[in-house]
Amino acid sequence: MKQSTRIQILERLKEHIKDPTTELVYQTPFELLIAVVLSAQATDVSVNKATKPLFAVANTAEQILALGVDKLKSYIRTIGLYNSKAENIIKTCQILVNKYQGQVPENFDSLIELPGVGRKTANVVLNTAFGWPTIAVDTHIFRVCNRTGFAPGKNVEQVEEKLLKVVPKAYKLNCHHWLILHGRYTCIARKPRCGSCVIEDLCEFKEKIYPE
């Protein structure tokens, strides 16, 4: 894909998606970290339903540690993989209390050392909570970048590396949110909504699907 086409795509998404941010509900970097950990293989809607009552009683590392793993599970049991997620969250909270005075470190290497936190989660926290121009690649972004030809790659690391190279600095902060929301609501997995897509004429997907 030509760089001029990429810029046109970013401009269209910028115009179309007026509020480029996560759909997870959070107030602090810690709440966002916990929500993103819970969102793995789960919808943002399901995470928000679980975190609303959880954060009402415990929204710091110290408070969640005080809950304990069994009580934490009772709040998040509607979310997939809640057993392992609860264990990881408790371990993460212990590290945050012991090593970072209960605060979320604004550092990629420190974040990925936390249990249950990978590249995607670390990049989301740095981008959304701290305003870093990082690009977190999830399944939606991986699909959009490969399908459209915007930044193809065989795995999420390759796509992330390509995006960081080809996305101009002016667009880096919001690029993650534009692409994920486009993938979630328009360029969906099974049947992309090409007929109502704002970048349809710029996309290089050869098997476009239109309503009959």
XYZ file of N, CA, C and O in Angstrom:
848
model
N 0.840 -1.196 0.000
C 0.000 0.000 0.000
C 0.877 1.249 0.000
O 1.875 1.324 0.722
N 0.483 2.232 -0.807
C 1.221 3.488 -0.852
C 1.011 4.265 0.456
O -0.064 4.215 1.055
N 2.035 4.992 0.868
C 1.940 5.775 2.095
C 0.849 6.841 1.992
O 0.155 7.125 2.978
N 0.661 7.388 0.804
C -0.388 8.401 0.629
C -1.769 7.794 0.874
O -2.669 8.462 1.411
N -1.933 6.521 0.506
C -3.208 5.832 0.751
C -3.413 5.618 2.235
O -4.524 5.791 2.758
N -2.340 5.240 2.942
C -2.444 5.054 4.393
C -2.893 6.345 5.073
O -3.735 6.320 5.969
N -2.323 7.452 4.645
C -2.676 8.733 5.256
C -4.134 9.081 4.969
O -4.852 9.580 5.849
N -4.598 8.770 3.765
C -6.015 8.993 3.447
C -6.907 8.149 4.346
O -7.947 8.611 4.828
N -6.512 6.896 4.564
C -7.282 6.012 5.442
C -7.333 6.577 6.855
O -8.405 6.642 7.482
N -6.208 6.993 7.378
C -6.161 7.552 8.729
C -6.999 8.821 8.841
O -7.700 9.031 9.843
N -6.966 9.646 7.818
C -7.769 10.873 7.823
C -9.262 10.549 7.822
O -10.051 11.205 8.505
N -9.646 9.545 7.037
C -11.074 9.161 6.994
C -11.525 8.598 8.337
O -12.621 8.915 8.816
N -10.696 7.737 8.933
C -11.050 7.160 10.228
C -11.107 8.253 11.299
O -11.977 8.240 12.163
N -10.195 9.205 11.204
C -10.185 10.336 12.138
C -11.484 11.132 12.043
O -12.061 11.540 13.052
N -11.947 11.331 10.830
C -13.175 12.083 10.607
C -14.408 11.293 11.045
O -15.356 11.846 11.596
N -14.364 9.985 10.832
C -15.522 9.132 11.098
C -15.653 8.752 12.574
O -16.762 8.644 13.101
N -14.511 8.522 13.233
C -14.522 8.088 14.634
C -14.152 9.284 15.505
O -12.982 9.605 15.694
N -15.158 9.948 16.033
C -14.966 11.223 16.723
C -14.371 11.067 18.123
O -13.770 11.992 18.647
N -14.573 9.909 18.739
C -14.104 9.719 20.111
C -13.204 8.491 20.161
O -13.608 7.427 20.617
N -11.959 8.623 19.683
C -11.078 7.465 19.587
C -10.462 7.075 20.925
O -9.364 7.504 21.286
N -11.187 6.284 21.696
C -10.650 5.828 22.980
C -11.201 4.447 23.278
O -12.081 3.938 22.576
N -10.700 3.838 24.319
C -11.155 2.513 24.698
C -12.611 2.550 25.155
O -13.079 3.566 25.679
N -13.305 1.433 24.977
C -14.679 1.322 25.478
C -14.723 0.717 26.873
O -15.790 0.545 27.445
N -13.555 0.405 27.408
C -13.484 -0.029 28.800
C -13.702 1.180 29.701
O -13.194 2.266 29.438
N -14.454 0.987 30.772
C -14.739 2.078 31.708
C -13.696 2.061 32.824
O -13.522 1.053 33.508
N -13.000 3.184 32.993
C -11.958 3.262 34.016
C -11.780 4.722 34.440
O -12.160 5.642 33.725
N -11.177 4.902 35.616
C -10.904 6.239 36.126
C -9.415 6.476 36.365
O -8.958 7.611 36.347
N -8.664 5.419 36.600
C -7.244 5.544 36.937
C -6.434 4.551 36.101
O -6.982 3.579 35.560
N -5.109 4.753 36.005
C -4.274 3.780 35.309
C -4.410 2.368 35.883
O -4.400 1.386 35.133
N -4.571 2.267 37.190
C -4.728 0.938 37.796
C -6.024 0.269 37.333
O -6.029 -0.915 36.979
N -7.120 1.015 37.349
C -8.386 0.447 36.885
C -8.284 0.016 35.432
O -8.798 -1.055 35.053
N -7.619 0.815 34.602
C -7.455 0.437 33.195
C -6.631 -0.833 33.074
O -6.970 -1.734 32.297
N -5.543 -0.930 33.823
C -4.704 -2.128 33.786
C -5.516 -3.385 34.106
O -5.453 -4.380 33.376
N -6.294 -3.334 35.169
C -7.106 -4.488 35.562
C -8.148 -4.804 34.490
O -8.362 -5.959 34.124
N -8.786 -3.785 33.945
C -9.809 -3.985 32.918
C -9.215 -4.617 31.664
O -9.822 -5.514 31.062
N -8.026 -4.181 31.267
C -7.406 -4.733 30.059
C -6.982 -6.184 30.291
O -7.142 -7.035 29.407
N -6.463 -6.485 31.466
C -6.123 -7.879 31.796
C -7.371 -8.754 31.712
O -7.340 -9.857 31.161
N -8.483 -8.258 32.221
C -9.740 -9.026 32.188
C -10.311 -9.152 30.776
O -11.053 -10.086 30.485
N -9.945 -8.230 29.889
C -10.571 -8.192 28.560
C -10.024 -9.241 27.585
O -10.579 -9.420 26.508
N -8.953 -9.935 27.962
C -8.411 -10.969 27.084
C -9.470 -12.048 26.843
O -10.015 -12.610 27.794
N -9.800 -12.292 25.581
C -10.813 -13.275 25.186
C -12.156 -12.997 25.847
O -12.912 -13.904 26.203
N -12.455 -11.705 26.032
C -13.749 -11.294 26.591
C -14.123 -9.960 25.960
O -13.270 -9.236 25.458
N -15.402 -9.634 25.982
C -15.846 -8.364 25.396
C -15.698 -7.240 26.410
O -15.743 -7.459 27.626
N -15.548 -6.028 25.901
C -15.478 -4.866 26.788
C -16.759 -4.718 27.591
O -16.727 -4.303 28.752
N -17.891 -5.054 26.982
C -19.182 -4.955 27.675
C -19.196 -5.860 28.902
O -19.609 -5.450 29.999
N -18.736 -7.101 28.737
C -18.734 -8.045 29.863
C -17.761 -7.607 30.950
O -18.036 -7.762 32.145
N -16.636 -7.037 30.539
C -15.657 -6.547 31.518
C -16.233 -5.377 32.307
O -16.116 -5.323 33.537
N -16.869 -4.442 31.610
C -17.449 -3.274 32.290
C -18.518 -3.684 33.302
O -18.637 -3.085 34.378
N -19.301 -4.706 32.965
C -20.339 -5.180 33.886
C -19.719 -5.750 35.157
O -20.269 -5.603 36.249
N -18.560 -6.379 35.022
C -17.894 -6.980 36.180
C -17.118 -5.948 36.993
O -17.111 -5.992 38.233
N -16.462 -5.017 36.298
C -15.607 -4.074 37.031
C -16.388 -2.975 37.749
O -15.889 -2.397 38.717
N -17.601 -2.688 37.289
C -18.376 -1.627 37.953
C -18.582 -1.938 39.443
O -18.244 -1.109 40.305
N -19.115 -3.123 39.810
C -19.251 -3.429 41.242
C -17.908 -3.693 41.919
O -17.736 -3.379 43.107
N -16.951 -4.252 41.167
C -15.632 -4.517 41.750
C -14.943 -3.221 42.149
O -14.482 -3.069 43.290
N -14.869 -2.272 41.210
C -14.162 -1.015 41.486
C -14.885 -0.165 42.532
O -14.275 0.705 43.163
N -16.167 -0.424 42.727
C -16.910 0.311 43.755
C -16.417 -0.045 45.161
O -16.518 0.767 46.086
N -15.873 -1.255 45.295
C -15.390 -1.679 46.621
C -13.873 -1.811 46.681
O -13.281 -1.760 47.766
N -13.237 -1.991 45.513
C -11.780 -2.165 45.497
C -11.224 -1.687 44.160
O -11.417 -2.354 43.146
N -10.551 -0.539 44.168
C -9.997 -0.016 42.916
C -8.542 0.419 43.052
O -8.055 1.248 42.305
N -7.856 -0.168 44.039
C -6.414 0.030 44.170
C -5.773 -1.336 44.376
O -6.450 -2.312 44.734
N -4.472 -1.404 44.169
C -3.768 -2.674 44.358
C -3.925 -3.168 45.796
O -4.137 -4.367 46.037
N -3.838 -2.247 46.750
C -3.962 -2.628 48.153
C -5.352 -3.188 48.458
O -5.488 -4.198 49.166
N -6.378 -2.548 47.927
C -7.755 -2.984 48.209
C -8.074 -4.330 47.573
O -8.772 -5.154 48.167
N -7.563 -4.567 46.358
C -7.821 -5.857 45.715
C -7.048 -6.967 46.431
O -7.559 -8.087 46.596
N -5.837 -6.650 46.893
C -5.102 -7.631 47.696
C -5.885 -7.986 48.956
O -5.935 -9.148 49.359
N -6.495 -7.001 49.548
C -7.279 -7.229 50.771
C -8.499 -8.108 50.503
O -8.927 -8.871 51.377
N -9.051 -8.002 49.293
C -10.182 -8.870 48.933
C -9.769 -10.333 48.958
O -10.511 -11.203 49.420
N -8.593 -10.608 48.413
C -8.151 -11.991 48.293
C -8.666 -12.617 47.012
O -9.622 -12.130 46.392
N -8.043 -13.709 46.607
C -8.337 -14.293 45.300
C -9.766 -14.831 45.205
O -10.429 -14.689 44.174
N -10.270 -15.463 46.266
C -11.613 -16.050 46.202
C -12.695 -14.980 46.091
O -13.653 -15.123 45.316
N -12.564 -13.904 46.855
C -13.540 -12.819 46.780
C -13.449 -12.123 45.425
O -14.480 -11.756 44.831
N -12.228 -11.964 44.918
C -12.058 -11.357 43.600
C -12.762 -12.197 42.540
O -13.437 -11.654 41.656
N -12.637 -13.501 42.631
C -13.285 -14.395 41.658
C -14.798 -14.206 41.660
O -15.443 -14.317 40.612
N -15.360 -13.917 42.804
C -16.814 -13.760 42.881
C -17.296 -12.556 42.073
O -18.430 -12.523 41.605
N -16.426 -11.577 41.878
C -16.780 -10.390 41.093
C -16.585 -10.611 39.586
O -17.268 -9.976 38.784
N -15.653 -11.476 39.223
C -15.294 -11.597 37.803
C -15.650 -12.948 37.205
O -15.239 -13.262 36.084
N -16.449 -13.755 37.899
C -16.713 -15.109 37.425
C -17.538 -15.162 36.127
O -17.634 -16.211 35.484
N -18.136 -14.045 35.733
C -18.882 -14.015 34.464
C -17.950 -13.828 33.261
O -18.395 -13.884 32.120
N -16.667 -13.597 33.529
C -15.688 -13.366 32.465
C -14.900 -14.645 32.193
O -14.528 -15.366 33.127
N -14.641 -14.929 30.932
C -13.882 -16.111 30.567
C -12.512 -16.149 31.213
O -11.874 -15.112 31.395
N -12.083 -17.360 31.579
C -10.764 -17.589 32.193
C -10.607 -16.845 33.519
O -9.501 -16.442 33.891
N -11.727 -16.679 34.240
C -11.683 -15.838 35.439
C -10.777 -16.402 36.538
O -10.192 -15.638 37.317
N -10.626 -17.728 36.589
C -9.768 -18.307 37.625
C -8.317 -17.870 37.464
O -7.694 -17.372 38.396
N -7.792 -18.054 36.248
C -6.390 -17.681 36.012
C -6.208 -16.168 36.050
O -5.184 -15.665 36.520
N -7.210 -15.431 35.576
C -7.119 -13.969 35.614
C -7.090 -13.461 37.051
O -6.341 -12.526 37.374
N -7.887 -14.064 37.915
C -7.904 -13.652 39.327
C -6.544 -13.913 39.973
O -6.019 -13.062 40.708
N -5.976 -15.073 39.690
C -4.655 -15.398 40.243
C -3.613 -14.387 39.767
O -2.789 -13.894 40.554
N -3.640 -14.071 38.463
C -2.668 -13.118 37.912
C -2.851 -11.719 38.492
O -1.869 -11.016 38.779
N -4.102 -11.306 38.663
C -4.368 -9.961 39.196
C -3.861 -9.837 40.630
O -3.257 -8.818 40.994
N -4.079 -10.865 41.441
C -3.584 -10.831 42.820
C -2.059 -10.761 42.842
O -1.458 -9.969 43.593
N -1.406 -11.565 41.991
C 0.065 -11.530 41.915
C 0.558 -10.166 41.439
O 1.541 -9.628 41.951
N -0.142 -9.600 40.452
C 0.227 -8.280 39.941
C 0.081 -7.220 41.027
O 0.955 -6.357 41.192
N -1.014 -7.270 41.762
C -1.239 -6.295 42.836
C -0.150 -6.394 43.902
O 0.302 -5.373 44.438
N 0.283 -7.613 44.208
C 1.345 -7.799 45.196
C 2.643 -7.151 44.732
O 3.337 -6.469 45.499
N 2.951 -7.317 43.430
C 4.164 -6.705 42.865
C 4.040 -5.179 42.881
O 4.987 -4.471 43.231
N 2.865 -4.664 42.493
C 2.670 -3.216 42.474
C 2.850 -2.611 43.864
O 3.462 -1.548 44.022
N 2.339 -3.301 44.883
C 2.466 -2.808 46.260
C 3.914 -2.886 46.728
O 4.458 -1.937 47.302
N 4.557 -4.018 46.468
C 5.925 -4.239 46.966
C 6.968 -3.397 46.236
O 7.941 -2.934 46.839
N 6.774 -3.218 44.927
C 7.827 -2.634 44.100
C 7.541 -1.208 43.635
O 8.469 -0.433 43.380
N 6.232 -0.852 43.517
C 5.889 0.438 42.915
C 4.949 1.278 43.785
O 4.248 2.145 43.271
N 4.934 1.012 45.087
C 4.072 1.763 46.025
C 2.598 1.751 45.594
O 1.852 2.709 45.805
N 2.198 0.655 44.952
C 0.805 0.500 44.552
C 0.437 1.180 43.253
O -0.713 1.105 42.809
N 1.419 1.849 42.615
C 1.147 2.578 41.375
C 1.508 1.736 40.149
O 2.332 0.831 40.220
N 0.874 2.053 39.020
C 1.178 1.379 37.762
C 2.416 2.029 37.151
O 2.428 3.252 36.930
N 3.464 1.263 36.884
C 4.677 1.861 36.325
C 4.469 2.334 34.884
O 3.854 1.632 34.081
N 4.966 3.504 34.584
C 4.856 4.055 33.231
C 6.094 3.625 32.434
O 6.898 4.436 31.977
N 6.232 2.304 32.287
C 7.418 1.734 31.657
C 7.062 0.388 31.033
O 6.510 -0.484 31.711
N 7.364 0.219 29.757
C 6.960 -0.985 29.035
C 7.564 -2.248 29.657
O 6.852 -3.226 29.906
N 8.864 -2.246 29.901
C 9.527 -3.440 30.423
C 8.995 -3.815 31.799
O 8.864 -5.007 32.121
N 8.707 -2.820 32.621
C 8.148 -3.098 33.950
C 6.740 -3.671 33.841
O 6.362 -4.583 34.592
N 5.959 -3.164 32.908
C 4.579 -3.632 32.746
C 4.527 -5.083 32.285
O 3.749 -5.889 32.811
N 5.353 -5.447 31.299
C 5.255 -6.819 30.767
C 5.810 -7.859 31.741
O 5.632 -9.066 31.527
N 6.447 -7.425 32.810
C 6.886 -8.357 33.846
C 5.754 -8.726 34.802
O 5.870 -9.670 35.579
N 4.654 -7.985 34.733
C 3.515 -8.258 35.612
C 2.742 -9.477 35.112
O 2.530 -9.624 33.911
N 2.310 -10.382 36.002
C 1.558 -11.567 35.598
C 0.280 -11.197 34.841
O -0.483 -10.333 35.270
N 0.078 -11.842 33.692
C -1.113 -11.588 32.891
C -1.012 -10.384 31.976
O -1.965 -10.062 31.267
N 0.141 -9.715 31.972
C 0.329 -8.528 31.135
C 1.311 -8.847 30.007
O 2.459 -9.199 30.255
N 0.845 -8.729 28.766
C 1.692 -8.943 27.605
C 1.910 -7.637 26.861
O 1.598 -6.554 27.372
N 2.429 -7.727 25.641
C 2.715 -6.541 24.847
C 1.465 -5.699 24.625
O 1.493 -4.477 24.752
N 0.360 -6.367 24.278
C -0.865 -5.624 23.969
C -1.349 -4.833 25.184
O -1.619 -3.627 25.088
N -1.434 -5.503 26.319
C -1.908 -4.833 27.534
C -0.996 -3.676 27.920
O -1.456 -2.576 28.247
N 0.319 -3.909 27.860
C 1.279 -2.855 28.214
C 1.121 -1.654 27.295
O 1.111 -0.499 27.751
N 0.976 -1.910 26.003
C 0.829 -0.805 25.045
C -0.479 -0.056 25.228
O -0.531 1.170 25.075
N -1.561 -0.777 25.539
C -2.847 -0.112 25.785
C -2.740 0.823 26.994
O -3.192 1.965 26.959
N -2.139 0.342 28.064
C -2.005 1.152 29.279
C -1.134 2.383 29.006
O -1.489 3.504 29.386
N -0.018 2.186 28.333
C 0.873 3.323 28.048
C 0.190 4.344 27.145
O 0.317 5.553 27.339
N -0.558 3.847 26.152
C -1.241 4.739 25.207
C -2.405 5.465 25.864
O -2.513 6.694 25.813
N -3.290 4.699 26.484
C -4.565 5.238 26.940
C -4.475 5.933 28.299
O -5.113 6.964 28.520
N -3.680 5.377 29.199
C -3.576 5.971 30.532
C -2.517 7.063 30.599
O -2.677 8.049 31.325
N -1.439 6.888 29.814
C -0.309 7.811 29.941
C -0.036 8.646 28.688
O 0.855 9.487 28.691
N -0.790 8.406 27.610
C -0.644 9.242 26.424
C 0.582 8.963 25.584
O 1.037 9.832 24.843
N 1.116 7.738 25.662
C 2.251 7.378 24.826
C 1.775 7.056 23.408
O 0.692 6.475 23.234
N 2.558 7.356 22.374
C 2.169 7.042 20.991
C 2.456 5.590 20.624
O 3.104 5.289 19.622
N 1.976 4.666 21.454
C 2.162 3.236 21.198
C 0.970 2.700 20.412
O -0.108 3.307 20.389
N 1.156 1.545 19.782
C 0.076 0.919 19.022
C -0.043 -0.533 19.477
O 0.852 -1.345 19.226
N -1.114 -0.831 20.177
C -1.349 -2.186 20.666
C -2.108 -2.980 19.606
O -3.164 -2.550 19.155
N -1.576 -4.118 19.222
C -2.203 -4.916 18.167
C -2.971 -6.083 18.776
O -2.381 -6.987 19.377
N -4.288 -6.058 18.632
C -5.129 -7.176 19.065
C -5.665 -7.876 17.824
O -5.228 -7.621 16.708
N -6.628 -8.788 18.010
C -7.149 -9.548 16.868
C -7.845 -8.647 15.852
O -7.758 -8.890 14.648
N -8.537 -7.604 16.319
C -9.218 -6.691 15.402
C -8.211 -5.954 14.521
O -8.363 -5.872 13.300
N -7.184 -5.393 15.155
C -6.188 -4.625 14.406
C -5.386 -5.529 13.479
O -5.092 -5.163 12.337
N -5.055 -6.729 13.962
C -4.328 -7.694 13.124
C -5.131 -8.000 11.858
O -4.596 -8.012 10.744
N -6.438 -8.209 12.024
C -7.306 -8.518 10.886
C -7.406 -7.328 9.935
O -7.253 -7.491 8.716
N -7.671 -6.146 10.459
C -7.831 -4.963 9.621
C -6.551 -4.668 8.836
O -6.597 -4.383 7.635
N -5.421 -4.745 9.502
C -4.148 -4.414 8.848
C -3.789 -5.398 7.746
O -3.227 -5.009 6.709
N -4.129 -6.672 7.947
C -3.848 -7.669 6.913
C -4.880 -7.636 5.796
O -4.534 -7.707 4.621
N -6.137 -7.506 6.170
C -7.202 -7.527 5.168
C -7.132 -6.320 4.236
O -7.275 -6.445 3.022
N -6.894 -5.155 4.788
C -6.875 -3.933 3.978
C -5.560 -3.729 3.246
O -5.494 -2.991 2.270
N -4.496 -4.381 3.744
C -3.170 -4.158 3.189
C -2.451 -2.994 3.854
O -1.351 -2.618 3.435
N -3.046 -2.427 4.900
C -2.477 -1.252 5.569
C -1.110 -1.557 6.186
O -0.161 -0.786 6.050
N -1.011 -2.693 6.877
C 0.256 -3.083 7.508
C 0.251 -4.590 7.723
O 0.087 -5.073 8.844
N 0.409 -5.361 6.652
C 0.326 -6.813 6.767
C 1.495 -7.418 7.540
O 2.604 -6.878 7.551
N 1.216 -8.535 8.198
C 2.251 -9.257 8.938
C 1.737 -10.626 9.331
O 0.537 -10.850 9.409
N 2.664 -11.557 9.577
C 2.286 -12.930 9.900
C 1.851 -13.096 11.348
O 1.179 -14.065 11.696
N 2.238 -12.167 12.209
C 1.843 -12.234 13.610
C 1.688 -10.805 14.151
O 1.996 -9.830 13.458
N 1.207 -10.704 15.378
C 0.917 -9.373 15.928
C 2.179 -8.534 16.090
O 2.144 -7.313 15.937
N 3.300 -9.196 16.382
C 4.551 -8.444 16.532
C 4.967 -7.803 15.212
O 5.411 -6.646 15.182
N 4.823 -8.551 14.100
C 5.175 -8.004 12.793
C 4.269 -6.832 12.422
O 4.729 -5.825 11.883
N 2.975 -6.974 12.704
C 2.030 -5.901 12.400
C 2.339 -4.669 13.252
O 2.336 -3.537 12.754
N 2.625 -4.876 14.534
C 2.970 -3.754 15.412
C 4.216 -3.035 14.890
O 4.251 -1.794 14.810
N 5.235 -3.797 14.524
C 6.478 -3.206 14.012
C 6.226 -2.406 12.733
O 6.746 -1.297 12.561
N 5.378 -2.963 11.861
C 5.071 -2.271 10.608
C 4.294 -0.979 10.873
O 4.583 0.068 10.275
N 3.322 -1.053 11.756
C 2.523 0.128 12.074
C 3.388 1.248 12.642
O 3.222 2.418 12.283
N 4.297 0.901 13.523
C 5.159 1.914 14.122
C 6.044 2.591 13.073
O 6.427 3.749 13.225
N 6.330 1.863 11.998
C 7.150 2.405 10.917
C 6.340 3.287 9.968
O 6.812 4.343 9.535
N 5.123 2.847 9.632
C 4.387 3.516 8.553
C 3.391 4.574 9.023
O 2.969 5.421 8.237
N 2.993 4.536 10.295
C 2.027 5.530 10.783
C 2.768 6.802 11.176
O 3.635 6.784 12.056
N 2.456 7.923 10.538
C 3.122 9.189 10.873
C 2.885 9.579 12.330
O 1.868 9.224 12.934
N 3.821 10.311 12.884
C 3.780 10.697 14.288
C 2.460 11.359 14.678
O 1.916 11.108 15.752
N 1.920 12.171 13.804
C 0.698 12.914 14.109
C -0.508 12.011 14.354
O -1.487 12.422 14.976
N -0.438 10.759 13.865
C -1.577 9.846 13.986
C -1.347 8.729 15.015
O -2.263 7.973 15.311
N -0.135 8.609 15.538
C 0.213 7.451 16.366
C -0.619 7.323 17.638
O -0.979 6.222 18.047
N -0.914 8.436 18.285
C -1.628 8.365 19.560
C -3.005 7.714 19.416
O -3.413 6.904 20.247
N -3.727 8.051 18.346
C -5.105 7.559 18.192
C -5.248 6.377 17.233
O -6.336 5.808 17.126
N -4.174 6.027 16.538
C -4.256 4.984 15.515
C -4.808 3.675 16.061
O -5.662 3.037 15.443
N -4.336 3.270 17.229
C -4.800 2.025 17.850
C -6.321 2.016 17.991
O -6.986 1.033 17.644
N -6.874 3.107 18.481
C -8.316 3.166 18.719
C -9.102 3.231 17.413
O -10.153 2.598 17.288
N -8.614 3.977 16.434
C -9.299 4.022 15.138
C -9.392 2.634 14.523
O -10.455 2.221 14.055
N -8.282 1.917 14.519
C -8.247 0.602 13.875
C -9.073 -0.435 14.632
O -9.771 -1.244 14.023
N -9.015 -0.401 15.962
C -9.763 -1.398 16.730
C -11.270 -1.169 16.604
O -12.048 -2.117 16.443
N -11.696 0.089 16.636
C -13.124 0.375 16.512
C -13.621 0.086 15.097
O -14.746 -0.400 14.908
N -12.775 0.350 14.110
C -13.140 0.013 12.730
C -13.288 -1.496 12.584
O -14.228 -1.979 11.934
N -12.391 -2.244 13.206
C -12.459 -3.699 13.141
C -13.620 -4.282 13.928
O -14.204 -5.290 13.549
N -13.978 -3.630 15.010
C -15.050 -4.130 15.871
C -16.429 -3.906 15.263
O -17.329 -4.740 15.430
N -16.607 -2.781 14.543
C -17.946 -2.440 14.079
C -18.147 -2.457 12.564
O -19.278 -2.539 12.113
N -17.079 -2.387 11.792
C -17.225 -2.373 10.338
C -16.486 -3.517 9.670
O -17.079 -4.351 8.991
N -15.190 -3.587 9.868
C -14.376 -4.633 9.231
C -14.369 -5.874 10.121
O -13.326 -6.357 10.549
N -15.573 -6.389 10.378
C -15.729 -7.504 11.305
C -15.245 -8.813 10.680
O -15.068 -8.905 9.468
N -15.025 -9.807 11.516
C -14.318 -11.012 11.088
C -15.020 -11.795 9.980
O -14.466 -11.985 8.903
N -16.240 -12.247 10.228
C -16.869 -13.188 9.293
C -17.425 -12.525 8.049
O -17.308 -13.043 6.945
N -18.043 -11.378 8.223
C -18.690 -10.734 7.083
C -18.486 -9.222 7.168
O -19.341 -8.501 7.680
N -17.347 -8.734 6.693
C -17.083 -7.295 6.781
C -18.151 -6.469 6.075
O -18.685 -6.889 5.045
N -18.459 -5.317 6.649
C -19.529 -4.468 6.105
C -18.954 -3.492 5.077
O -18.948 -2.275 5.268
N -18.475 -4.056 3.977
C -17.783 -3.256 2.962
C -18.681 -2.166 2.381
O -18.207 -1.075 2.064
N -19.957 -2.451 2.234
C -20.867 -1.484 1.625
C -21.058 -0.220 2.423
O -21.423 0.823 1.866
N -20.780 -0.274 3.720
C -20.952 0.910 4.563
C -19.620 1.361 5.161
O -19.597 2.082 6.155
N -18.527 0.947 4.530
C -17.192 1.240 5.039
C -16.675 2.563 4.481
O -16.704 2.797 3.267
N -16.152 3.423 5.355
C -15.701 4.744 4.921
C -14.366 4.702 4.183
O -13.966 5.679 3.562
N -13.676 3.563 4.241
C -12.404 3.446 3.514
C -12.484 2.376 2.424
O -11.469 1.900 1.942
N -13.692 2.015 2.028
C -13.904 0.916 1.064
C -13.116 1.117 -0.228
O -12.513 0.182 -0.755
N -13.073 2.342 -0.732
C -12.391 2.603 -2.001
C -10.872 2.628 -1.874
O -10.145 2.544 -2.871
N -10.376 2.713 -0.637
C -8.936 2.745 -0.398
C -8.388 1.383 0.034
O -7.187 1.132 -0.060
N -9.266 0.525 0.478
C -8.901 -0.797 0.983
C -8.482 -1.716 -0.161
O -9.065 -1.693 -1.239
N -7.467 -2.562 0.084
C -6.956 -3.460 -0.952
C -7.476 -4.893 -0.813
O -6.955 -5.810 -1.431
N -8.507 -5.080 0.008
C -9.131 -6.397 0.169
C -9.849 -6.782 -1.129
O -10.765 -6.100 -1.566
N -9.421 -7.863 -1.736
C -9.931 -8.235 -3.062
C -11.295 -8.908 -3.011
O -11.996 -8.968 -4.012
N -11.670 -9.439 -1.875
C -12.929 -10.196 -1.788
C -13.975 -9.413 -1.008
O -14.607 -9.922 -0.087
N -14.151 -8.163 -1.388
C -15.100 -7.299 -0.676
C -16.503 -7.901 -0.692
O -16.902 -8.550 -1.646
N -17.216 -7.658 0.388
C -18.557 -8.224 0.557
C -19.572 -7.091 0.640
O -19.421 -6.151 1.413
N -20.596 -7.199 -0.183
C -21.633 -6.159 -0.218
C -22.991 -6.799 0.053
O -23.241 -7.956 -0.327
N -23.890 -6.063 0.681
C -25.240 -6.603 0.913
C -25.962 -6.842 -0.398
O -25.803 -6.089 -1.352
N -26.744 -7.909 -0.427
C -27.451 -8.262 -1.670
C -28.679 -7.389 -1.840
O -29.258 -6.917 -0.893
